[in-house]
PDB file of C-alpha atoms and ligand atoms in Angstrom:
ATOM      1  CA  MET Z   1     125.510  76.694 123.133  1.00  0.00           C
ATOM      2  CA  THR Z   2     125.880  78.155 119.706  1.00  0.00           C
ATOM      3  CA  ASP Z   3     122.852  79.985 118.396  1.00  0.00           C
ATOM      4  CA  PHE Z   4     121.663  77.989 115.413  1.00  0.00           C
ATOM      5  CA  THR Z   5     118.722  80.268 114.706  1.00  0.00           C
ATOM      6  CA  SER Z   6     120.822  82.535 112.504  1.00  0.00           C
ATOM      7  CA  GLY Z   7     123.762  82.122 110.215  1.00  0.00           C
ATOM      8  CA  THR Z   8     122.556  82.096 106.622  1.00  0.00           C
ATOM      9  CA  LEU Z   9     125.417  83.719 104.740  1.00  0.00           C
ATOM     10  CA  THR Z  10     125.409  84.964 101.162  1.00  0.00           C
ATOM     11  CA  GLY Z  11     128.143  86.453  99.018  1.00  0.00           C
ATOM     12  CA  LYS Z  12     126.780  88.173  95.922  1.00  0.00           C
ATOM     13  CA  ASN Z  13     128.766  89.096  92.843  1.00  0.00           C
ATOM     14  CA  LEU Z  14     131.976  89.499  94.830  1.00  0.00           C
ATOM     15  CA  HIS Z  15     134.945  91.071  93.074  1.00  0.00           C
ATOM     16  CA  LEU Z  16     138.433  91.561  94.433  1.00  0.00           C
ATOM     17  CA  SER Z  17     141.687  92.547  92.754  1.00  0.00           C
ATOM     18  CA  PHE Z  18     145.214  92.565  94.119  1.00  0.00           C
ATOM     19  CA  GLY Z  19     146.731  95.265  91.927  1.00  0.00           C
ATOM     20  CA  HIS Z  20     146.200  94.069  88.360  1.00  0.00           C
ATOM     21  CA  ASN Z  21     145.376  90.546  89.482  1.00  0.00           C
ATOM     22  CA  HIS Z  22     141.577  90.206  89.296  1.00  0.00           C
ATOM     23  CA  VAL Z  23     141.279  87.345  91.783  1.00  0.00           C
ATOM     24  CA  LEU Z  24     137.521  87.187  92.435  1.00  0.00           C
ATOM     25  CA  ARG Z  25     135.484  87.822  89.318  1.00  0.00           C
ATOM     26  CA  GLY Z  26     131.886  87.949  90.456  1.00  0.00           C
ATOM     27  CA  ILE Z  27     131.530  85.125  92.956  1.00  0.00           C
ATOM     28  CA  ASP Z  28     128.173  84.022  94.339  1.00  0.00           C
ATOM     29  CA  LEU Z  29     128.254  81.745  97.371  1.00  0.00           C
ATOM     30  CA  HIS Z  30     125.297  80.919  99.571  1.00  0.00           C
ATOM     31  CA  VAL Z  31     125.263  78.822 102.705  1.00  0.00           C
ATOM     32  CA  GLU Z  32     121.950  78.195 104.384  1.00  0.00           C
ATOM     33  CA  LYS Z  33     121.977  78.122 108.191  1.00  0.00           C
ATOM     34  CA  GLY Z  34     122.658  74.649 109.538  1.00  0.00           C
ATOM     35  CA  THR Z  35     124.254  73.426 106.327  1.00  0.00           C
ATOM     36  CA  THR Z  36     127.790  72.917 105.069  1.00  0.00           C
ATOM     37  CA  ALA Z  37     129.046  74.355 101.807  1.00  0.00           C
ATOM     38  CA  SER Z  38     132.338  73.007 100.509  1.00  0.00           C
ATOM     39  CA  VAL Z  39     134.504  74.941  98.096  1.00  0.00           C
ATOM     40  CA  ILE Z  40     136.874  73.049  95.835  1.00  0.00           C
ATOM     41  CA  GLY Z  41     139.172  74.093  93.032  1.00  0.00           C
ATOM     42  CA  PRO Z  42     142.786  74.288  91.943  1.00  0.00           C
ATOM     43  CA  SER Z  43     145.449  76.155  93.854  1.00  0.00           C
ATOM     44  CA  GLY Z  44     145.383  79.871  93.095  1.00  0.00           C
ATOM     45  CA  SER Z  45     141.722  79.890  92.056  1.00  0.00           C
ATOM     46  CA  GLY Z  46     140.788  82.360  94.820  1.00  0.00           C
ATOM     47  CA  LYS Z  47     139.304  80.104  97.508  1.00  0.00           C
ATOM     48  CA  SER Z  48     141.236  81.569 100.458  1.00  0.00           C
ATOM     49  CA  THR Z  49     140.643  85.081  99.187  1.00  0.00           C
ATOM     50  CA  LEU Z  50     136.914  84.366  98.991  1.00  0.00           C
ATOM     51  CA  LEU Z  51     136.813  83.332 102.665  1.00  0.00           C
ATOM     52  CA  ARG Z  52     138.798  86.410 103.671  1.00  0.00           C
ATOM     53  CA  VAL Z  53     136.435  88.655 101.731  1.00  0.00           C
ATOM     54  CA  MET Z  54     133.360  86.933 103.146  1.00  0.00           C
ATOM     55  CA  ASN Z  55     134.408  87.611 106.730  1.00  0.00           C
ATOM     56  CA  ARG Z  56     135.660  91.084 105.786  1.00  0.00           C
ATOM     57  CA  LEU Z  57     139.331  90.551 106.521  1.00  0.00           C
ATOM     58  CA  ILE Z  58     139.542  92.115 103.046  1.00  0.00           C
ATOM     59  CA  GLU Z  59     136.851  94.427 101.711  1.00  0.00           C
ATOM     60  CA  PRO Z  60     135.394  93.439  98.332  1.00  0.00           C
ATOM     61  CA  ASP Z  61     135.818  95.886  95.435  1.00  0.00           C
ATOM     62  CA  GLN Z  62     132.277  95.129  94.385  1.00  0.00           C
ATOM     63  CA  GLY Z  63     129.380  92.953  95.496  1.00  0.00           C
ATOM     64  CA  ASP Z  64     127.541  92.353  98.734  1.00  0.00           C
ATOM     65  CA  ILE Z  65     127.656  90.127 101.793  1.00  0.00           C
ATOM     66  CA  LEU Z  66     124.432  89.259 103.580  1.00  0.00           C
ATOM     67  CA  LEU Z  67     123.932  87.568 106.918  1.00  0.00           C
ATOM     68  CA  ASP Z  68     120.378  86.367 107.449  1.00  0.00           C
ATOM     69  CA  GLY Z  69     119.349  88.371 104.422  1.00  0.00           C
ATOM     70  CA  ARG Z  70     120.756  91.678 105.651  1.00  0.00           C
ATOM     71  CA  SER Z  71     123.748  93.389 104.069  1.00  0.00           C
ATOM     72  CA  VAL Z  72     126.597  93.669 106.569  1.00  0.00           C
ATOM     73  CA  LEU Z  73     128.962  95.840 104.539  1.00  0.00           C
ATOM     74  CA  LYS Z  74     127.995  99.036 106.337  1.00  0.00           C
ATOM     75  CA  ASP Z  75     128.534  97.540 109.803  1.00  0.00           C
ATOM     76  CA  ASN Z  76     131.803  97.606 111.685  1.00  0.00           C
ATOM     77  CA  PRO Z  77     133.842  94.772 110.091  1.00  0.00           C
ATOM     78  CA  ASP Z  78     134.857  93.478 113.546  1.00  0.00           C
ATOM     79  CA  GLU Z  79     131.257  92.518 114.106  1.00  0.00           C
ATOM     80  CA  LEU Z  80     131.184  90.076 111.186  1.00  0.00           C
ATOM     81  CA  ARG Z  81     134.615  88.694 112.081  1.00  0.00           C
ATOM     82  CA  GLN Z  82     133.312  87.838 115.517  1.00  0.00           C
ATOM     83  CA  ARG Z  83     130.234  86.157 114.102  1.00  0.00           C
ATOM     84  CA  ILE Z  84     132.333  83.959 111.819  1.00  0.00           C
ATOM     85  CA  GLY Z  85     134.874  81.558 113.305  1.00  0.00           C
ATOM     86  CA  MET Z  86     137.897  80.805 111.174  1.00  0.00           C
ATOM     87  CA  VAL Z  87     140.221  77.822 111.118  1.00  0.00           C
ATOM     88  CA  PHE Z  88     143.336  77.928 108.951  1.00  0.00           C
ATOM     89  CA  GLN Z  89     145.738  75.395 107.533  1.00  0.00           C
ATOM     90  CA  GLN Z  90     148.389  76.655 109.978  1.00  0.00           C
ATOM     91  CA  PHE Z  91     146.768  76.499 113.382  1.00  0.00           C
ATOM     92  CA  ASN Z  92     148.139  79.863 114.559  1.00  0.00           C
ATOM     93  CA  LEU Z  93     148.158  78.919 118.233  1.00  0.00           C
ATOM     94  CA  PHE Z  94     150.219  81.007 120.636  1.00  0.00           C
ATOM     95  CA  PRO Z  95     153.246  78.761 121.271  1.00  0.00           C
ATOM     96  CA  HIS Z  96     154.094  80.094 124.739  1.00  0.00           C
ATOM     97  CA  LYS Z  97     150.596  79.853 126.110  1.00  0.00           C
ATOM     98  CA  THR Z  98     148.894  76.744 127.420  1.00  0.00           C
ATOM     99  CA  VAL Z  99     146.143  75.079 125.456  1.00  0.00           C
ATOM    100  CA  LEU Z 100     143.634  76.428 127.968  1.00  0.00           C
ATOM    101  CA  ASP Z 101     144.921  79.985 127.616  1.00  0.00           C
ATOM    102  CA  ASN Z 102     144.854  79.708 123.826  1.00  0.00           C
ATOM    103  CA  VAL Z 103     141.142  78.993 124.022  1.00  0.00           C
ATOM    104  CA  SER Z 104     140.211  81.303 126.887  1.00  0.00           C
ATOM    105  CA  LEU Z 105     142.154  84.404 125.837  1.00  0.00           C
ATOM    106  CA  ALA Z 106     139.653  85.654 123.273  1.00  0.00           C
ATOM    107  CA  LEU Z 107     136.810  84.841 125.654  1.00  0.00           C
ATOM    108  CA  ARG Z 108     138.249  87.296 128.126  1.00  0.00           C
ATOM    109  CA  LYS Z 109     139.275  89.937 125.597  1.00  0.00           C
ATOM    110  CA  LEU Z 110     136.391  89.861 123.141  1.00  0.00           C
ATOM    111  CA  ARG Z 111     133.517  88.301 125.032  1.00  0.00           C
ATOM    112  CA  LYS Z 112     134.675  90.042 128.228  1.00  0.00           C
ATOM    113  CA  LEU Z 113     134.146  86.974 130.389  1.00  0.00           C
ATOM    114  CA  SER Z 114     135.631  86.796 133.866  1.00  0.00           C
ATOM    115  CA  LYS Z 115     138.694  84.625 134.337  1.00  0.00           C
ATOM    116  CA  ASP Z 116     136.698  81.824 135.961  1.00  0.00           C
ATOM    117  CA  GLN Z 117     133.934  81.932 133.398  1.00  0.00           C
ATOM    118  CA  ALA Z 118     136.420  81.966 130.506  1.00  0.00           C
ATOM    119  CA  ARG Z 119     138.221  79.009 132.028  1.00  0.00           C
ATOM    120  CA  ALA Z 120     134.994  77.054 132.477  1.00  0.00           C
ATOM    121  CA  GLU Z 121     133.842  77.697 128.916  1.00  0.00           C
ATOM    122  CA  ALA Z 122     137.271  76.944 127.479  1.00  0.00           C
ATOM    123  CA  LEU Z 123     137.385  73.625 129.327  1.00  0.00           C
ATOM    124  CA  GLU Z 124     133.930  72.810 128.041  1.00  0.00           C
ATOM    125  CA  GLN Z 125     135.019  73.464 124.439  1.00  0.00           C
ATOM    126  CA  LEU Z 126     138.196  71.456 124.921  1.00  0.00           C
ATOM    127  CA  ASP Z 127     136.089  68.609 126.242  1.00  0.00           C
ATOM    128  CA  LEU Z 128     133.948  68.747 123.105  1.00  0.00           C
ATOM    129  CA  VAL Z 129     137.022  68.281 120.909  1.00  0.00           C
ATOM    130  CA  GLY Z 130     138.368  65.555 123.216  1.00  0.00           C
ATOM    131  CA  LEU Z 131     141.289  67.531 124.612  1.00  0.00           C
ATOM    132  CA  LYS Z 132     140.293  68.609 128.097  1.00  0.00           C
ATOM    133  CA  HIS Z 133     143.149  66.503 129.470  1.00  0.00           C
ATOM    134  CA  LYS Z 134     145.634  68.651 127.496  1.00  0.00           C
ATOM    135  CA  ALA Z 135     144.468  71.959 128.979  1.00  0.00           C
ATOM    136  CA  ASP Z 136     147.780  72.654 130.712  1.00  0.00           C
ATOM    137  CA  ALA Z 137     150.023  71.477 127.853  1.00  0.00           C
ATOM    138  CA  ARG Z 138     151.810  73.756 125.391  1.00  0.00           C
ATOM    139  CA  PRO Z 139     150.919  73.477 121.694  1.00  0.00           C
ATOM    140  CA  ALA Z 140     154.389  72.101 120.850  1.00  0.00           C
ATOM    141  CA  ASN Z 141     153.659  69.045 122.982  1.00  0.00           C
ATOM    142  CA  LEU Z 142     150.556  68.189 120.975  1.00  0.00           C
ATOM    143  CA  SER Z 143     150.307  66.426 117.628  1.00  0.00           C
ATOM    144  CA  GLY Z 144     149.319  68.517 114.615  1.00  0.00           C
ATOM    145  CA  GLY Z 145     145.857  67.000 114.709  1.00  0.00           C
ATOM    146  CA  GLN Z 146     145.457  67.898 118.380  1.00  0.00           C
ATOM    147  CA  GLN Z 147     146.689  71.425 117.716  1.00  0.00           C
ATOM    148  CA  GLN Z 148     144.133  71.831 114.971  1.00  0.00           C
ATOM    149  CA  ARG Z 149     141.395  70.571 117.287  1.00  0.00           C
ATOM    150  CA  VAL Z 150     142.485  73.212 119.817  1.00  0.00           C
ATOM    151  CA  ALA Z 151     142.243  75.839 117.076  1.00  0.00           C
ATOM    152  CA  ILE Z 152     138.731  74.606 116.301  1.00  0.00           C
ATOM    153  CA  ALA Z 153     137.819  74.734 120.015  1.00  0.00           C
ATOM    154  CA  ARG Z 154     139.156  78.284 120.168  1.00  0.00           C
ATOM    155  CA  ALA Z 155     136.993  79.345 117.233  1.00  0.00           C
ATOM    156  CA  LEU Z 156     133.906  77.570 118.630  1.00  0.00           C
ATOM    157  CA  ALA Z 157     134.354  79.164 122.035  1.00  0.00           C
ATOM    158  CA  MET Z 158     133.479  82.503 120.480  1.00  0.00           C
ATOM    159  CA  LYS Z 159     130.006  81.069 119.700  1.00  0.00           C
ATOM    160  CA  PRO Z 160     130.191  81.915 116.005  1.00  0.00           C
ATOM    161  CA  GLU Z 161     127.139  81.680 113.794  1.00  0.00           C
ATOM    162  CA  VAL Z 162     129.206  80.412 110.892  1.00  0.00           C
ATOM    163  CA  MET Z 163     132.508  78.525 110.769  1.00  0.00           C
ATOM    164  CA  PHE Z 164     135.044  78.873 107.946  1.00  0.00           C
ATOM    165  CA  PHE Z 165     137.671  76.197 107.396  1.00  0.00           C
ATOM    166  CA  ASP Z 166     140.503  76.925 104.981  1.00  0.00           C
ATOM    167  CA  GLU Z 167     142.254  73.659 104.138  1.00  0.00           C
ATOM    168  CA  ALA Z 168     142.196  72.781 107.816  1.00  0.00           C
ATOM    169  CA  THR Z 169     143.776  69.376 107.241  1.00  0.00           C
ATOM    170  CA  SER Z 170     146.316  70.207 104.536  1.00  0.00           C
ATOM    171  CA  ALA Z 171     149.252  70.692 106.926  1.00  0.00           C
ATOM    172  CA  LEU Z 172     148.602  67.475 108.834  1.00  0.00           C
ATOM    173  CA  ASP Z 173     150.398  64.165 108.570  1.00  0.00           C
ATOM    174  CA  PRO Z 174     148.113  61.721 106.749  1.00  0.00           C
ATOM    175  CA  GLU Z 175     147.354  59.660 109.850  1.00  0.00           C
ATOM    176  CA  LEU Z 176     146.099  62.751 111.681  1.00  0.00           C
ATOM    177  CA  VAL Z 177     143.716  63.967 108.987  1.00  0.00           C
ATOM    178  CA  LYS Z 178     140.912  61.560 109.862  1.00  0.00           C
ATOM    179  CA  GLY Z 179     140.417  62.801 113.425  1.00  0.00           C
ATOM    180  CA  VAL Z 180     140.077  66.412 112.352  1.00  0.00           C
ATOM    181  CA  LEU Z 181     137.715  65.559 109.502  1.00  0.00           C
ATOM    182  CA  ALA Z 182     135.617  63.498 111.922  1.00  0.00           C
ATOM    183  CA  LEU Z 183     135.341  66.488 114.247  1.00  0.00           C
ATOM    184  CA  MET Z 184     134.323  68.708 111.337  1.00  0.00           C
ATOM    185  CA  ALA Z 185     131.738  66.146 110.251  1.00  0.00           C
ATOM    186  CA  ASP Z 186     130.359  66.071 113.815  1.00  0.00           C
ATOM    187  CA  LEU Z 187     130.019  69.832 113.785  1.00  0.00           C
ATOM    188  CA  ALA Z 188     128.231  69.697 110.451  1.00  0.00           C
ATOM    189  CA  LYS Z 189     125.845  67.024 111.716  1.00  0.00           C
ATOM    190  CA  GLY Z 190     125.270  69.062 114.870  1.00  0.00           C
ATOM    191  CA  GLY Z 191     123.844  71.882 112.770  1.00  0.00           C
ATOM    192  CA  MET Z 192     126.762  74.283 112.551  1.00  0.00           C
ATOM    193  CA  THR Z 193     126.743  76.477 109.452  1.00  0.00           C
ATOM    194  CA  MET Z 194     130.058  75.911 107.715  1.00  0.00           C
ATOM    195  CA  VAL Z 195     132.009  76.931 104.634  1.00  0.00           C
ATOM    196  CA  VAL Z 196     134.798  74.429 104.077  1.00  0.00           C
ATOM    197  CA  VAL Z 197     137.575  74.968 101.550  1.00  0.00           C
ATOM    198  CA  THR Z 198     139.100  71.546 101.139  1.00  0.00           C
ATOM    199  CA  HIS Z 199     141.124  69.152  99.048  1.00  0.00           C
ATOM    200  CA  GLU Z 200     139.409  66.263 100.817  1.00  0.00           C
ATOM    201  CA  MET Z 201     136.992  65.105  98.157  1.00  0.00           C
ATOM    202  CA  GLY Z 202     135.552  62.456 100.511  1.00  0.00           C
ATOM    203  CA  PHE Z 203     134.491  65.164 102.953  1.00  0.00           C
ATOM    204  CA  SER Z 204     133.135  67.359 100.186  1.00  0.00           C
ATOM    205  CA  ARG Z 205     131.140  64.512  98.730  1.00  0.00           C
ATOM    206  CA  ASN Z 206     129.905  62.830 101.903  1.00  0.00           C
ATOM    207  CA  VAL Z 207     129.511  65.631 104.431  1.00  0.00           C
ATOM    208  CA  SER Z 208     128.767  68.860 102.625  1.00  0.00           C
ATOM    209  CA  ASP Z 209     125.284  69.809 101.447  1.00  0.00           C
ATOM    210  CA  THR Z 210     126.482  71.873  98.500  1.00  0.00           C
ATOM    211  CA  VAL Z 211     129.720  71.950  96.537  1.00  0.00           C
ATOM    212  CA  THR Z 212     131.094  74.989  94.752  1.00  0.00           C
ATOM    213  CA  PHE Z 213     133.839  74.470  92.195  1.00  0.00           C
ATOM    214  CA  MET Z 214     135.965  77.557  91.605  1.00  0.00           C
ATOM    215  CA  ASP Z 215     138.555  78.106  88.919  1.00  0.00           C
ATOM    216  CA  ALA Z 216     140.415  81.312  88.066  1.00  0.00           C
ATOM    217  CA  GLY Z 217     138.185  83.509  90.228  1.00  0.00           C
ATOM    218  CA  VAL Z 218     134.816  82.311  89.013  1.00  0.00           C
ATOM    219  CA  VAL Z 219     132.320  79.699  90.165  1.00  0.00           C
ATOM    220  CA  VAL Z 220     132.365  77.200  87.333  1.00  0.00           C
ATOM    221  CA  GLU Z 221     129.772  74.853  88.814  1.00  0.00           C
ATOM    222  CA  SER Z 222     127.901  74.449  92.062  1.00  0.00           C
ATOM    223  CA  GLY Z 223     125.274  72.046  93.269  1.00  0.00           C
ATOM    224  CA  PRO Z 224     124.630  69.062  95.484  1.00  0.00           C
ATOM    225  CA  PRO Z 225     127.605  66.681  95.850  1.00  0.00           C
ATOM    226  CA  GLU Z 226     125.866  63.945  93.884  1.00  0.00           C
ATOM    227  CA  GLN Z 227     125.616  66.213  90.847  1.00  0.00           C
ATOM    228  CA  ILE Z 228     129.107  67.694  91.127  1.00  0.00           C
ATOM    229  CA  PHE Z 229     130.874  64.373  91.599  1.00  0.00           C
ATOM    230  CA  THR Z 230     128.841  62.103  89.347  1.00  0.00           C
ATOM    231  CA  ALA Z 231     127.631  64.443  86.635  1.00  0.00           C
ATOM    232  CA  PRO Z 232     130.130  67.289  86.183  1.00  0.00           C
ATOM    233  CA  ALA Z 233     128.889  69.465  83.347  1.00  0.00           C
ATOM    234  CA  THR Z 234     132.056  71.270  82.314  1.00  0.00           C
ATOM    235  CA  ASP Z 235     135.424  70.119  81.041  1.00  0.00           C
ATOM    236  CA  ARG Z 236     137.088  72.231  83.730  1.00  0.00           C
ATOM    237  CA  LEU Z 237     135.403  70.338  86.560  1.00  0.00           C
ATOM    238  CA  LYS Z 238     135.883  66.993  84.809  1.00  0.00           C
ATOM    239  CA  GLY Z 239     139.579  67.782  84.448  1.00  0.00           C
ATOM    240  CA  PHE Z 240     139.914  68.884  88.069  1.00  0.00           C
ATOM    241  CA  LEU Z 241     138.174  65.770  89.387  1.00  0.00           C
ATOM    242  CA  SER Z 242     140.290  63.470  87.261  1.00  0.00           C
ATOM    243  CA  ASP Z 243     143.394  65.157  88.722  1.00  0.00           C
ATOM    244  CA  VAL Z 244     142.351  64.882  92.359  1.00  0.00           C
ATOM    245  CA  LEU Z 245     140.332  61.664  92.569  1.00  0.00           C
TER     246      LEU Z 245
HETATM  247  P1  ADP O   1     143.570  79.499  96.596  1.00  0.00           P
HETATM  248  O1  ADP O   1     143.229  79.622  98.049  1.00  0.00           O
HETATM  249  O2  ADP O   1     142.440  79.003  95.759  1.00  0.00           O
HETATM  250  O3  ADP O   1     144.808  78.701  96.377  1.00  0.00           O
HETATM  251  P2  ADP O   1     144.205  82.311  96.820  1.00  0.00           P
HETATM  252  O4  ADP O   1     142.940  82.980  97.186  1.00  0.00           O
HETATM  253  O5  ADP O   1     145.190  82.075  97.896  1.00  0.00           O
HETATM  254  O6  ADP O   1     143.871  80.961  96.027  1.00  0.00           O
HETATM  255  O7  ADP O   1     144.941  83.155  95.714  1.00  0.00           O
HETATM  256  C1  ADP O   1     144.302  83.614  94.529  1.00  0.00           C
HETATM  257  C2  ADP O   1     145.195  84.578  93.822  1.00  0.00           C
HETATM  258  O8  ADP O   1     145.360  85.750  94.608  1.00  0.00           O
HETATM  259  C3  ADP O   1     146.606  84.069  93.546  1.00  0.00           C
HETATM  260  O9  ADP O   1     146.985  84.555  92.280  1.00  0.00           O
HETATM  261  C4  ADP O   1     147.419  84.704  94.646  1.00  0.00           C
HETATM  262  O10 ADP O   1     148.747  84.886  94.243  1.00  0.00           O
HETATM  263  C5  ADP O   1     146.714  86.024  94.844  1.00  0.00           C
HETATM  264  N1  ADP O   1     146.824  86.542  96.214  1.00  0.00           N
HETATM  265  C6  ADP O   1     146.325  85.964  97.340  1.00  0.00           C
HETATM  266  N2  ADP O   1     146.554  86.721  98.425  1.00  0.00           N
HETATM  267  C7  ADP O   1     147.224  87.816  97.984  1.00  0.00           C
HETATM  268  C8  ADP O   1     147.752  88.994  98.622  1.00  0.00           C
HETATM  269  N3  ADP O   1     147.608  89.177  99.942  1.00  0.00           N
HETATM  270  N4  ADP O   1     148.373  89.915  97.855  1.00  0.00           N
HETATM  271  C9  ADP O   1     148.494  89.734  96.543  1.00  0.00           C
HETATM  272  N5  ADP O   1     148.019  88.665  95.868  1.00  0.00           N
HETATM  273  C10 ADP O   1     147.398  87.710  96.574  1.00  0.00           C
HETATM  274 MG1   MG O   2     144.082  78.752  99.724  1.00  0.00          MG
END
């Protein structure tokens, strides 16, 4: 099982520019172990970039990243990437591999499990997302929602301490969104530490413990969902909510 004794993640004063485009302008984001932080905000505000900086797919220009209170910026970046599972809008499954192989591959390569052990753990994860019966199928023969659940199983199989979701339901047909959100809500309730970038205001409001509203590379407001959704303090958040709700 996943180790829930660690996984408090903090980004402090994070800055990142792409050329002259100053995309992250001093972001603070804190997620306490066992809780879910949602990140909302308009397109282009820097949400995806923030996730990529916080798992060190991109190095910040300035600022710090702490896991369980300890700065990780001097460690090998691969270490943090393995401790944080990531689920994207596009599922990024290997099309020519079976569902089982998609989940077990990283277990063999990164966790160095034997073939049998990787298979057993992969089947266990697939069972948890309700797709054990699809183990031998190819991704193309699954619905988008099922493919995303496989991608989630693949990330969970690595036993991450924190899970990042970047608009995990945005590419799905409307009728498939619910199943994936329900799985994410189950994970949250089960004590997984999660950072969820989402356009699903229902999830943000009802499932997450904290909400961070970003606009143009800054955190404009953050707080408990009740405060963010019923008492927005800034015109920017009020405007955003009136656009999306
Ligand atoms: P969001 O996820 O909130 O829609 P992004 O983090 O994707 O926002 O993008 C924020 C800004 O950074 C945008 O102006 C985008 O064009 C720019 N950007 C994102 N990724 C790159 C990249 N790899 N190279 C250059 N600019 C990028
Ligand atoms: Mg994005």
